XYZ file of C-alpha atoms in Angstrom:
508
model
C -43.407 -13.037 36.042
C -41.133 -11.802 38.865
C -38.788 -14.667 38.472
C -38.325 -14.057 34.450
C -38.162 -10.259 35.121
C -35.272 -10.175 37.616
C -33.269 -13.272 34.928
C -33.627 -11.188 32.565
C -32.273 -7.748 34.519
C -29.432 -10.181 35.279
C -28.617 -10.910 31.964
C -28.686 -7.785 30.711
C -26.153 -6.329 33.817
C -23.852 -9.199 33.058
C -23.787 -8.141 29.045
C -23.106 -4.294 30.117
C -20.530 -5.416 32.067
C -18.599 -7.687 29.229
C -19.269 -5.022 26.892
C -17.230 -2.734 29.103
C -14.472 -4.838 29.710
C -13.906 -5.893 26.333
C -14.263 -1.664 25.220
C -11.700 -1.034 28.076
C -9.476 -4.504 26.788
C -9.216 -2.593 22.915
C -8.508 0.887 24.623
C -5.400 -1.064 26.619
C -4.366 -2.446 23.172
C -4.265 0.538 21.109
C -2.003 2.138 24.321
C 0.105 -0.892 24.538
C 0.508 -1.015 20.830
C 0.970 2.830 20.103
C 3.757 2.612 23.329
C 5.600 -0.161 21.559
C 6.199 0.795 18.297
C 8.899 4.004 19.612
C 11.107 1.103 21.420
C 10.201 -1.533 18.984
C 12.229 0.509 16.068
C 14.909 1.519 18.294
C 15.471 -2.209 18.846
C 15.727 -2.113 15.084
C 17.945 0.798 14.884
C 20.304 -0.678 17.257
C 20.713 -4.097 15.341
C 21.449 -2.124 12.259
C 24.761 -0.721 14.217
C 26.142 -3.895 13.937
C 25.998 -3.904 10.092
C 23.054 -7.143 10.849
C 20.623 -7.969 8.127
C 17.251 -7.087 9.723
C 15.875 -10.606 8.496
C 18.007 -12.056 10.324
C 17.888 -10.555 13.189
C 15.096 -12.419 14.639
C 16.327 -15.845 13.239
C 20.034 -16.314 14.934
C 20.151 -19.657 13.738
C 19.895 -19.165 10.453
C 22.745 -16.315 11.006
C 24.975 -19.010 12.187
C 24.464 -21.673 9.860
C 25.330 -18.999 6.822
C 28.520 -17.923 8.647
C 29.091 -21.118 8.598
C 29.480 -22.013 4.972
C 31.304 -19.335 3.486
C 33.417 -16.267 4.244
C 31.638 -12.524 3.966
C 32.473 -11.333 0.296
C 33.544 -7.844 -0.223
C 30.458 -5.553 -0.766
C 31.851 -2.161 -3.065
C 33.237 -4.315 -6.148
C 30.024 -6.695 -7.310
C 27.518 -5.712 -9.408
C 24.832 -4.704 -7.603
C 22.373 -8.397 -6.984
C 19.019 -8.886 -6.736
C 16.632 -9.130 -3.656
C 13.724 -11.359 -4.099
C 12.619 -10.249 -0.758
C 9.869 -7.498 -0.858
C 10.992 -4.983 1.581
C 7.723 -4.125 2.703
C 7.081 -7.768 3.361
C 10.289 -7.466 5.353
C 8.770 -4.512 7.625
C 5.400 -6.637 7.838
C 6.966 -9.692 8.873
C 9.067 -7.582 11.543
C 5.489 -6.460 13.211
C 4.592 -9.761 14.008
C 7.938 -11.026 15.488
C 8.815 -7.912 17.499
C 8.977 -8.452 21.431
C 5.880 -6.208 22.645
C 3.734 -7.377 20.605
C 0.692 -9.975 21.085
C 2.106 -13.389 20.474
C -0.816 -14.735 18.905
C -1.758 -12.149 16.442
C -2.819 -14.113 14.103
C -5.285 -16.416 16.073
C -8.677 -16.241 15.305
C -9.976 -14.734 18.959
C -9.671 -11.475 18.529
C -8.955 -10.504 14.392
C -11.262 -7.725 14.200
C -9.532 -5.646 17.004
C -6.522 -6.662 15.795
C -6.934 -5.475 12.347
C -9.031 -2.105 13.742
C -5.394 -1.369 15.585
C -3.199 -1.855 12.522
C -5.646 -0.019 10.201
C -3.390 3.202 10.762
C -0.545 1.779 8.924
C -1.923 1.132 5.930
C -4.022 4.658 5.807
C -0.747 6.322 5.645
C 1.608 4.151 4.244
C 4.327 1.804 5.151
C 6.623 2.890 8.252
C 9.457 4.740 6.980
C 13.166 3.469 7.496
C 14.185 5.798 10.561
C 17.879 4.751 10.148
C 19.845 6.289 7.060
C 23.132 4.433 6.062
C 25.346 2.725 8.769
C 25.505 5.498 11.282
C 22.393 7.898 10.902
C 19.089 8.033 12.358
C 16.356 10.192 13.631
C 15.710 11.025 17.328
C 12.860 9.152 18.804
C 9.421 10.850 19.066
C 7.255 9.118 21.307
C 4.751 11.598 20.643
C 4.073 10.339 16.975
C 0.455 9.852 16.323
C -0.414 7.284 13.435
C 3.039 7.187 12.042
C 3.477 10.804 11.300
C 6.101 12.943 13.097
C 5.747 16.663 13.989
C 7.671 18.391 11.730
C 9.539 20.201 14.782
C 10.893 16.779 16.010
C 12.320 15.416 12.832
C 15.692 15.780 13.563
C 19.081 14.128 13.134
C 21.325 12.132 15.451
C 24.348 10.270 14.893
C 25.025 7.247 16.816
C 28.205 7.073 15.527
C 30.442 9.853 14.286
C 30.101 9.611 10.411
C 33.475 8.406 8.780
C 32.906 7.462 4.976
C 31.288 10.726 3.239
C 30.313 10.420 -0.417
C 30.665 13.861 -2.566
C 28.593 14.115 -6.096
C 29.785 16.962 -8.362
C 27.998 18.083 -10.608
C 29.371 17.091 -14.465
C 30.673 18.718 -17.107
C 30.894 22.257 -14.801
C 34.235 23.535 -14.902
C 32.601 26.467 -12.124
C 32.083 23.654 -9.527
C 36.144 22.467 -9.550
C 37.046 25.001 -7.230
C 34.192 24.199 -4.826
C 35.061 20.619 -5.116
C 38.868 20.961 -4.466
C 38.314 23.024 -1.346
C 35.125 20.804 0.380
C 37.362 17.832 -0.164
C 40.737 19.086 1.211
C 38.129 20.646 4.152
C 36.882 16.892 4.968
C 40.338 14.642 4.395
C 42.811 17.285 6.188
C 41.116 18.967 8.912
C 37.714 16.638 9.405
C 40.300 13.079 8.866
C 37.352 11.784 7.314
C 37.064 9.088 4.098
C 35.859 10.659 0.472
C 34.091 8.767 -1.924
C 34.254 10.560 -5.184
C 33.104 9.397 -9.065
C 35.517 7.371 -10.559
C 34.887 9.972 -13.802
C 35.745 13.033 -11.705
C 38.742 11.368 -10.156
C 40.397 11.112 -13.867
C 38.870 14.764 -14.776
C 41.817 16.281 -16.592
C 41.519 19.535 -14.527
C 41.928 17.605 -11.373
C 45.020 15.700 -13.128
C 46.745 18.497 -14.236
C 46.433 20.452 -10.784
C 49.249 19.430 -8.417
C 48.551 21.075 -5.369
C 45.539 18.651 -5.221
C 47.592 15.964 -6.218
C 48.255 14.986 -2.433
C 44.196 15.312 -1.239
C 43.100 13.326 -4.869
C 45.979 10.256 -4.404
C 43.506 9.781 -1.219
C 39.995 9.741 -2.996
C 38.072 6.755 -2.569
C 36.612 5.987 -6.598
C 33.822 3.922 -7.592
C 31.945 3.103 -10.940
C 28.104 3.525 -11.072
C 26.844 0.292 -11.688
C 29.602 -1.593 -10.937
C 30.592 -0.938 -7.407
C 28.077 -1.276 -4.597
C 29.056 1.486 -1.683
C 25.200 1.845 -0.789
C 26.238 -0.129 3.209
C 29.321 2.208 3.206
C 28.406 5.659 3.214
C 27.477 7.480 6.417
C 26.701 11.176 4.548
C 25.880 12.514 1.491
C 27.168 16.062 0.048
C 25.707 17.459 -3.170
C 27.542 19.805 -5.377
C 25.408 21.297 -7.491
C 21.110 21.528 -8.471
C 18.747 19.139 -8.037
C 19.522 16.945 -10.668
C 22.003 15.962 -8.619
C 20.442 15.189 -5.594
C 18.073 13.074 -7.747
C 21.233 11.324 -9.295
C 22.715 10.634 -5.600
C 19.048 8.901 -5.106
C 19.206 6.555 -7.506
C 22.824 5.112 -6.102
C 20.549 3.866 -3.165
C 18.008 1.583 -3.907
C 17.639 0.738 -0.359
C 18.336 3.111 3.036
C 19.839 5.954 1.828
C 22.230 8.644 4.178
C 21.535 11.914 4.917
C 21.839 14.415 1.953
C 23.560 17.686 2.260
C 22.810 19.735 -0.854
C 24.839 22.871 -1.474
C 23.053 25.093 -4.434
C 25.847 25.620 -7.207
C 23.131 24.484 -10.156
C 20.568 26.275 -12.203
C 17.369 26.223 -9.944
C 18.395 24.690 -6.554
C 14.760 23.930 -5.381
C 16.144 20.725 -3.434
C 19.158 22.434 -2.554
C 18.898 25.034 0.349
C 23.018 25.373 1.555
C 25.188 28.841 0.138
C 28.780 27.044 -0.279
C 30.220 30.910 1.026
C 29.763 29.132 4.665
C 30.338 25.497 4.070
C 33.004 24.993 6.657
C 30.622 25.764 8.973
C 27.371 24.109 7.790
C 28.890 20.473 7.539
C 30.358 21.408 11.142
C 27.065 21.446 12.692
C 25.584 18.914 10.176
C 28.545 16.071 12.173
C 27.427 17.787 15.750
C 24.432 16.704 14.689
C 21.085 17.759 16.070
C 19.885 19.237 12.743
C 16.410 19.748 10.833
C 15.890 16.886 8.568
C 12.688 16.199 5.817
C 11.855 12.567 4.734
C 11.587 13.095 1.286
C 9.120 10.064 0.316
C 10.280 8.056 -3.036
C 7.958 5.431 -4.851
C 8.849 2.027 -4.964
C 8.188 0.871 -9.131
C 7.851 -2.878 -10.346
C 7.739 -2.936 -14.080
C 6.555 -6.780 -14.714
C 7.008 -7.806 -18.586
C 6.564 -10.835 -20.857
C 9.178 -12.884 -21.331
C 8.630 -13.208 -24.416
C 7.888 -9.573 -25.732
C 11.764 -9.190 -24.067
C 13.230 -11.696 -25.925
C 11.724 -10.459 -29.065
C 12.459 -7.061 -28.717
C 15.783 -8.449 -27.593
C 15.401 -5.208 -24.844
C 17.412 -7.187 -22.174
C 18.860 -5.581 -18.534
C 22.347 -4.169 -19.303
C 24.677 -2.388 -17.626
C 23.853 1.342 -18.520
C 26.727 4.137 -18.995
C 25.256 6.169 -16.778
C 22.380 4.460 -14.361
C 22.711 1.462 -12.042
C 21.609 -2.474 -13.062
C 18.409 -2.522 -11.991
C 16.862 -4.984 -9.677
C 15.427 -8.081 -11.878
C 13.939 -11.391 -11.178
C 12.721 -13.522 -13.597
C 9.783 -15.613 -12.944
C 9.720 -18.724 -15.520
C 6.638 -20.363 -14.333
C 4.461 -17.583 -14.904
C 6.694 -16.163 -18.076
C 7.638 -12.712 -16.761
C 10.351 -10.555 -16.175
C 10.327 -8.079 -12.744
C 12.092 -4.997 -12.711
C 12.089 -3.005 -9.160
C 13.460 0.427 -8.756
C 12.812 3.533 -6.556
C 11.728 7.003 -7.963
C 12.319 10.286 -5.605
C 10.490 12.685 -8.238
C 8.310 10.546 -10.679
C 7.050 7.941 -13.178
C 6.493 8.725 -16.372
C 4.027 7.013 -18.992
C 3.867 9.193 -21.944
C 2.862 7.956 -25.853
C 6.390 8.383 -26.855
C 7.201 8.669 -30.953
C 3.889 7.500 -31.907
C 0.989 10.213 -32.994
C -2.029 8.321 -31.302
C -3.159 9.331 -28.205
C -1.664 7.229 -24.999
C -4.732 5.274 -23.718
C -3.753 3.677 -20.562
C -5.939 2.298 -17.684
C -5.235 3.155 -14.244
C -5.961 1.002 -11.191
C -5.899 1.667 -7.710
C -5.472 -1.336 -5.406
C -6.522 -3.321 -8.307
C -9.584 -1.673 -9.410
C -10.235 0.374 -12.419
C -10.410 3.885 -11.617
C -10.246 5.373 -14.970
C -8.476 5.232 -18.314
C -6.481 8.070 -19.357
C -6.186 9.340 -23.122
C -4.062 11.828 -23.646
C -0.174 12.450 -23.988
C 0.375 10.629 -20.412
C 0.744 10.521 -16.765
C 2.243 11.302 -14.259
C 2.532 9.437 -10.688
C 4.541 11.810 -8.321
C 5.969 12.259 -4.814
C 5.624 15.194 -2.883
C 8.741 16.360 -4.133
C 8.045 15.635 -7.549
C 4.780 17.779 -7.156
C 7.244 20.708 -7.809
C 8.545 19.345 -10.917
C 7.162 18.321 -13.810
C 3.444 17.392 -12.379
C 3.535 21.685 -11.317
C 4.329 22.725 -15.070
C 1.124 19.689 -16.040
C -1.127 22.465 -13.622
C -0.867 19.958 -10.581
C -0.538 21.550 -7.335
C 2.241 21.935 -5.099
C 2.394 19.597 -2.031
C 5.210 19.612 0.967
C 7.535 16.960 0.965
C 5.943 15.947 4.716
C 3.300 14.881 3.520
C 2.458 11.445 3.103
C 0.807 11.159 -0.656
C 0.690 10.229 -4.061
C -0.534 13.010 -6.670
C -1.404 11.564 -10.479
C -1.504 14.204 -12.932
C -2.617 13.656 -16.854
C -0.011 14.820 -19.445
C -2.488 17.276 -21.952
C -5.813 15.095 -21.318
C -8.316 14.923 -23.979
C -11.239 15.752 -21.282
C -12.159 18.785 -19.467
C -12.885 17.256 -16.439
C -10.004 15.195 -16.028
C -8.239 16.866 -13.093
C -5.045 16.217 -10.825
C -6.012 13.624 -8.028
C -4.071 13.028 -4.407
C -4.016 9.757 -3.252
C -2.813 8.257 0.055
C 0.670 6.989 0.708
C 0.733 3.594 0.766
C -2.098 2.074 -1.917
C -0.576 0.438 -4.852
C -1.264 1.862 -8.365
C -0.809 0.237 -11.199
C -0.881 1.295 -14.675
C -1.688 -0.962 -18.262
C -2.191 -0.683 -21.685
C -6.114 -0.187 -22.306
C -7.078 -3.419 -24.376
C -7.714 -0.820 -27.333
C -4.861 1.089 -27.160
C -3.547 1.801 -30.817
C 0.169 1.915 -30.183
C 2.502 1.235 -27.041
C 3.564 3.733 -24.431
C 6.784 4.353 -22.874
C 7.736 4.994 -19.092
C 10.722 6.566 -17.452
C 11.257 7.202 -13.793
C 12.951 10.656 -12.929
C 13.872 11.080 -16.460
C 16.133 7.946 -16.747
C 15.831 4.366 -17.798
C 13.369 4.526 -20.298
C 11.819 1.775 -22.132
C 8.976 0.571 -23.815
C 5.888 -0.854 -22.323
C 3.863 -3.351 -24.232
C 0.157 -4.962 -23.771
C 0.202 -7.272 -21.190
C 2.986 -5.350 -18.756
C 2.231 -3.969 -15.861
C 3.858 -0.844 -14.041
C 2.959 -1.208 -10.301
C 3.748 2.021 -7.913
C 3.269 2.792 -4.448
C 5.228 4.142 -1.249
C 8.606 3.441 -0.327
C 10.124 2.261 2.863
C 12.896 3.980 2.155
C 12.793 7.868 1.950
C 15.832 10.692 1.161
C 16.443 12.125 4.371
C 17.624 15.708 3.257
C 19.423 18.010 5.571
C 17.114 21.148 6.067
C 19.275 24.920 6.419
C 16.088 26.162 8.951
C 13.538 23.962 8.914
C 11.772 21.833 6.571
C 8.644 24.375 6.433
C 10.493 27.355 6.320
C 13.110 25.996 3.489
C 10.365 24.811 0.967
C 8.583 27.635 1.553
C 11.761 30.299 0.655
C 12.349 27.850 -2.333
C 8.777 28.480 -3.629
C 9.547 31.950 -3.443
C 12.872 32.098 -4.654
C 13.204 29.647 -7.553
C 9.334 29.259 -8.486
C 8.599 33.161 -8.016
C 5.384 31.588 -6.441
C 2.486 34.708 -5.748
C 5.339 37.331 -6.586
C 3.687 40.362 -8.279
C 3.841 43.767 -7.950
C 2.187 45.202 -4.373
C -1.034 47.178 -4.584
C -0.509 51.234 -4.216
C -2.242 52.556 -0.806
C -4.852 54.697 -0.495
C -4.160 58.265 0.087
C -5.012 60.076 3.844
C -6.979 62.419 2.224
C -10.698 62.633 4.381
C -12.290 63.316 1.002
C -11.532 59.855 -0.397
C -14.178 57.377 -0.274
C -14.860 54.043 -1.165
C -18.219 54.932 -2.524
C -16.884 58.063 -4.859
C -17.498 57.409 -9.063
């Protein structure tokens, strides 16, 4: 009995002791891991300097070979081209072929800890992109716990002084010509720097007809939207106008998108925090850099149709007059037709012309959640929460955080209230199989087009958010915009009670 007793006192010492080793092993991981990924996307940051692919980073020989074979092509005058590459697949594939990381991730030793460390990512979404156009970036924050930064530390840095700046105007504003002239003689005299300008403002009349800004527009850099691609070019972004122009100067980057700088010469000027009285001074410290920034999250759409509903409807991928080509791949084997494009405010899927009610089933990471009748809904950002999901009785959400808000359109339930979801989980949204009529989407009011049974609208979170130049700070700024624009809990102030020592609360 005293020989089985002390075996078994030895077995169970020699378990404790494995069981504390391998807790202590996962406790090293999640350190080693959380220490890595701050270096890990500098690395990144650093490759994208030299204008590198980020696929290719990792796989020099494959670099080579394609040098090899033909010349590098112009970039600003081709029609925009398709990537069958899923960026997010990109980002994935980059965290398991970063130097840091455990070479054999994917063996089978060790999957559950491996999967418990990487669980963060997927709670909150994908990474965001940290570098914004060719030159742009934000500081590192080693202090960033599960992918979120403290809203104190989001902050720009250049690593390069910023050389190509894109202005958007505002159209059909003859108020805003006057701004324009003097923000672009400001940046090509005294700041030596390279304007891009619309090709359509370029041959405004008013510009034409002016010749003391005959000199400064002989110098403007034009482009066509939807012809020329200037998305690698531009190192800054400057608004003229509200916020439908910040949302237009969104969709010319499908991809990483530079620093916005929004001056508020529009109607509401929610998004757009900068008084053009001091703009000499503003874009002065905006190129010093060091300056409040806010990730404003956009959602990544794939609209997957039939091939053959396209060809019937004869609804084919043109050129637009005023949107870009979107990006399309056509999948023969499996008959369907995938349209990708990013959305900074929202999607749209509304009943359109017809009188039924929209009946539409929503899924969340591919199972049914709940079908919604009604006159739509609505699948926003953050930002978007302010916009047309706030006048659907949604609530308001700041643009930090990471989320994804679906709001019915006039539901035909009580019940049926706004939901937040988390950043990162795909929705997708169908025709119910008794739908009486079609439904049509449109993503920040553009680009609409008819959905049919059998297509599919998948949505979730973006790699690539809006970085937007705050005027304070990003908490302060959304805040004064709630009050300003929104009037948000303005109402007349309650009178005071009078000193008098015969006052009482209890008095009829």
């Amino acid at each position: 009995m005293c020989y089985v007793f002390l075996n078994v006192m030895r077995f169970l010492s020699e378990y404790c002791t494995l069981c504390s080793c391998r807790m202590e092993r996962a406790e090293e991981m999640d350190n080693f891991i959380s220490a890595a990924q701050v270096p890990v996307y500098e690395h990144l940051d650093r490759l994208s300097e030299h204008n590198s692919d980020p696929e290719e980073a990792f796989q020099p020989h494959r670099r080579q070979g394609r040098q090899e074979k033909s010349p590098k092509e112009p970039m600003d005058v081709n029609v925009p081209q398709e990537r069958n590459v899923d960026q997010e697949q990109v980002h994935r594939s980059r965290d398991e072929q970063l130097p840091g990381r455990p070479e054999n991730t994917t063996t089978t030793e060790s999957p559950k800890r491996w999967d418990r460390c990487r669980r963060g990512h997927f709670l909150h979404g994908p990474y965001p992109a940290t570098h914004f156009g060719p030159k742009a970036c934000i500081l590192p924050n080693p202090t960033s716990v599960m992918h979120i930064q403290d809203p104190a530390s989001q902050r720009l840095t250049w690593s390069k002084p910023p050389v190509n700046v894109l202005v958007i105007k505002k159209i059909r504003d003859e108020s805003l010509l006057e701004p324009f002239r003097q923000l672009c003689r400001f940046l090509v005299e005294e700041k030596q720097l390279v304007v891009y300008v619309e090709k359509k403002v370029v041959e405004d009349s008013a510009l034409s007809n002016d010749e003391a800004f005959h000199t400064i527009r002989n110098q403007l850099c034009s482009f066509r939207e939807g012809y020329d691609d200037i998305s690698k070019c531009i190192d800054l972004i400057v608004c003229l106008g509200g916020d439908g122009t910040l949302l237009y100067a969104s969709s010319l980057f499908q991809g990483s998108v530079p620093p916005v700088m929004a001056f508020h010469l529009g109607s509401l000027g929610f998004l757009t925090p900068f008084k053009f009285e001091s703009y000499k001074t503003e874009v002065t410290k905006v190129f010093e850099g060091n300056a409040a920034i806010v990730l404003r999250s956009r959602l990544k759409v794939k609209v997957v149709k039939d091939i053959k509903h396209v060809q019937e409807t004869g609804n084919k991928y043109k050129v637009e007059e005023n949107g870009l080509v979107p990006q399309s791949h056509t999948d023969k084997e499996a008959g369907t037709i995938t349209m990708q494009l990013q959305a900074l405010n929202e999607v749209v899927v509304d009943r359109g012309p017809s009188s039924y009610l929209s009946n539409v089933d929503l899924y969340l990471d591919g199972r049914l959640i709940t079908s919604v009748q009604g006159d739509g809904v609505i699948v926003s950002t953050p930002t978007g929460s302010t916009a047309y999901a706030a006048a659907a009785g949604a609530s308001m959400i700041h643009p930090n955080v990471p989320a994804i808000m679906v709001t019915p359109i006039c539901p035909h339930s009580l019940s049926f209230r706004p939901i937040v979801v988390p950043a990162g989980v795909e929705l997708m949204i169908m025709l119910s199989p008794d739908a009486r009529n079609t439904a049509w989407v449109s993503f920040d009011g553009r680009k609409r087009q008819e959905i049919q049974h059998g297509d599919r609208i998948k949505i979730t979170t973006s790699c690539y958010p809006v970085p937007c130049i705050c005027c304070h700070d990003l908490v302060y700024d959304w805040f004064e915009s709630l009050a300003e624009c929104l009037h948000w809990n303005v109402r007349k102030k309650q009178t005071r009670l009078s000193d008098s020592p015969n006052s009482s609360d209890t008095e009829n």
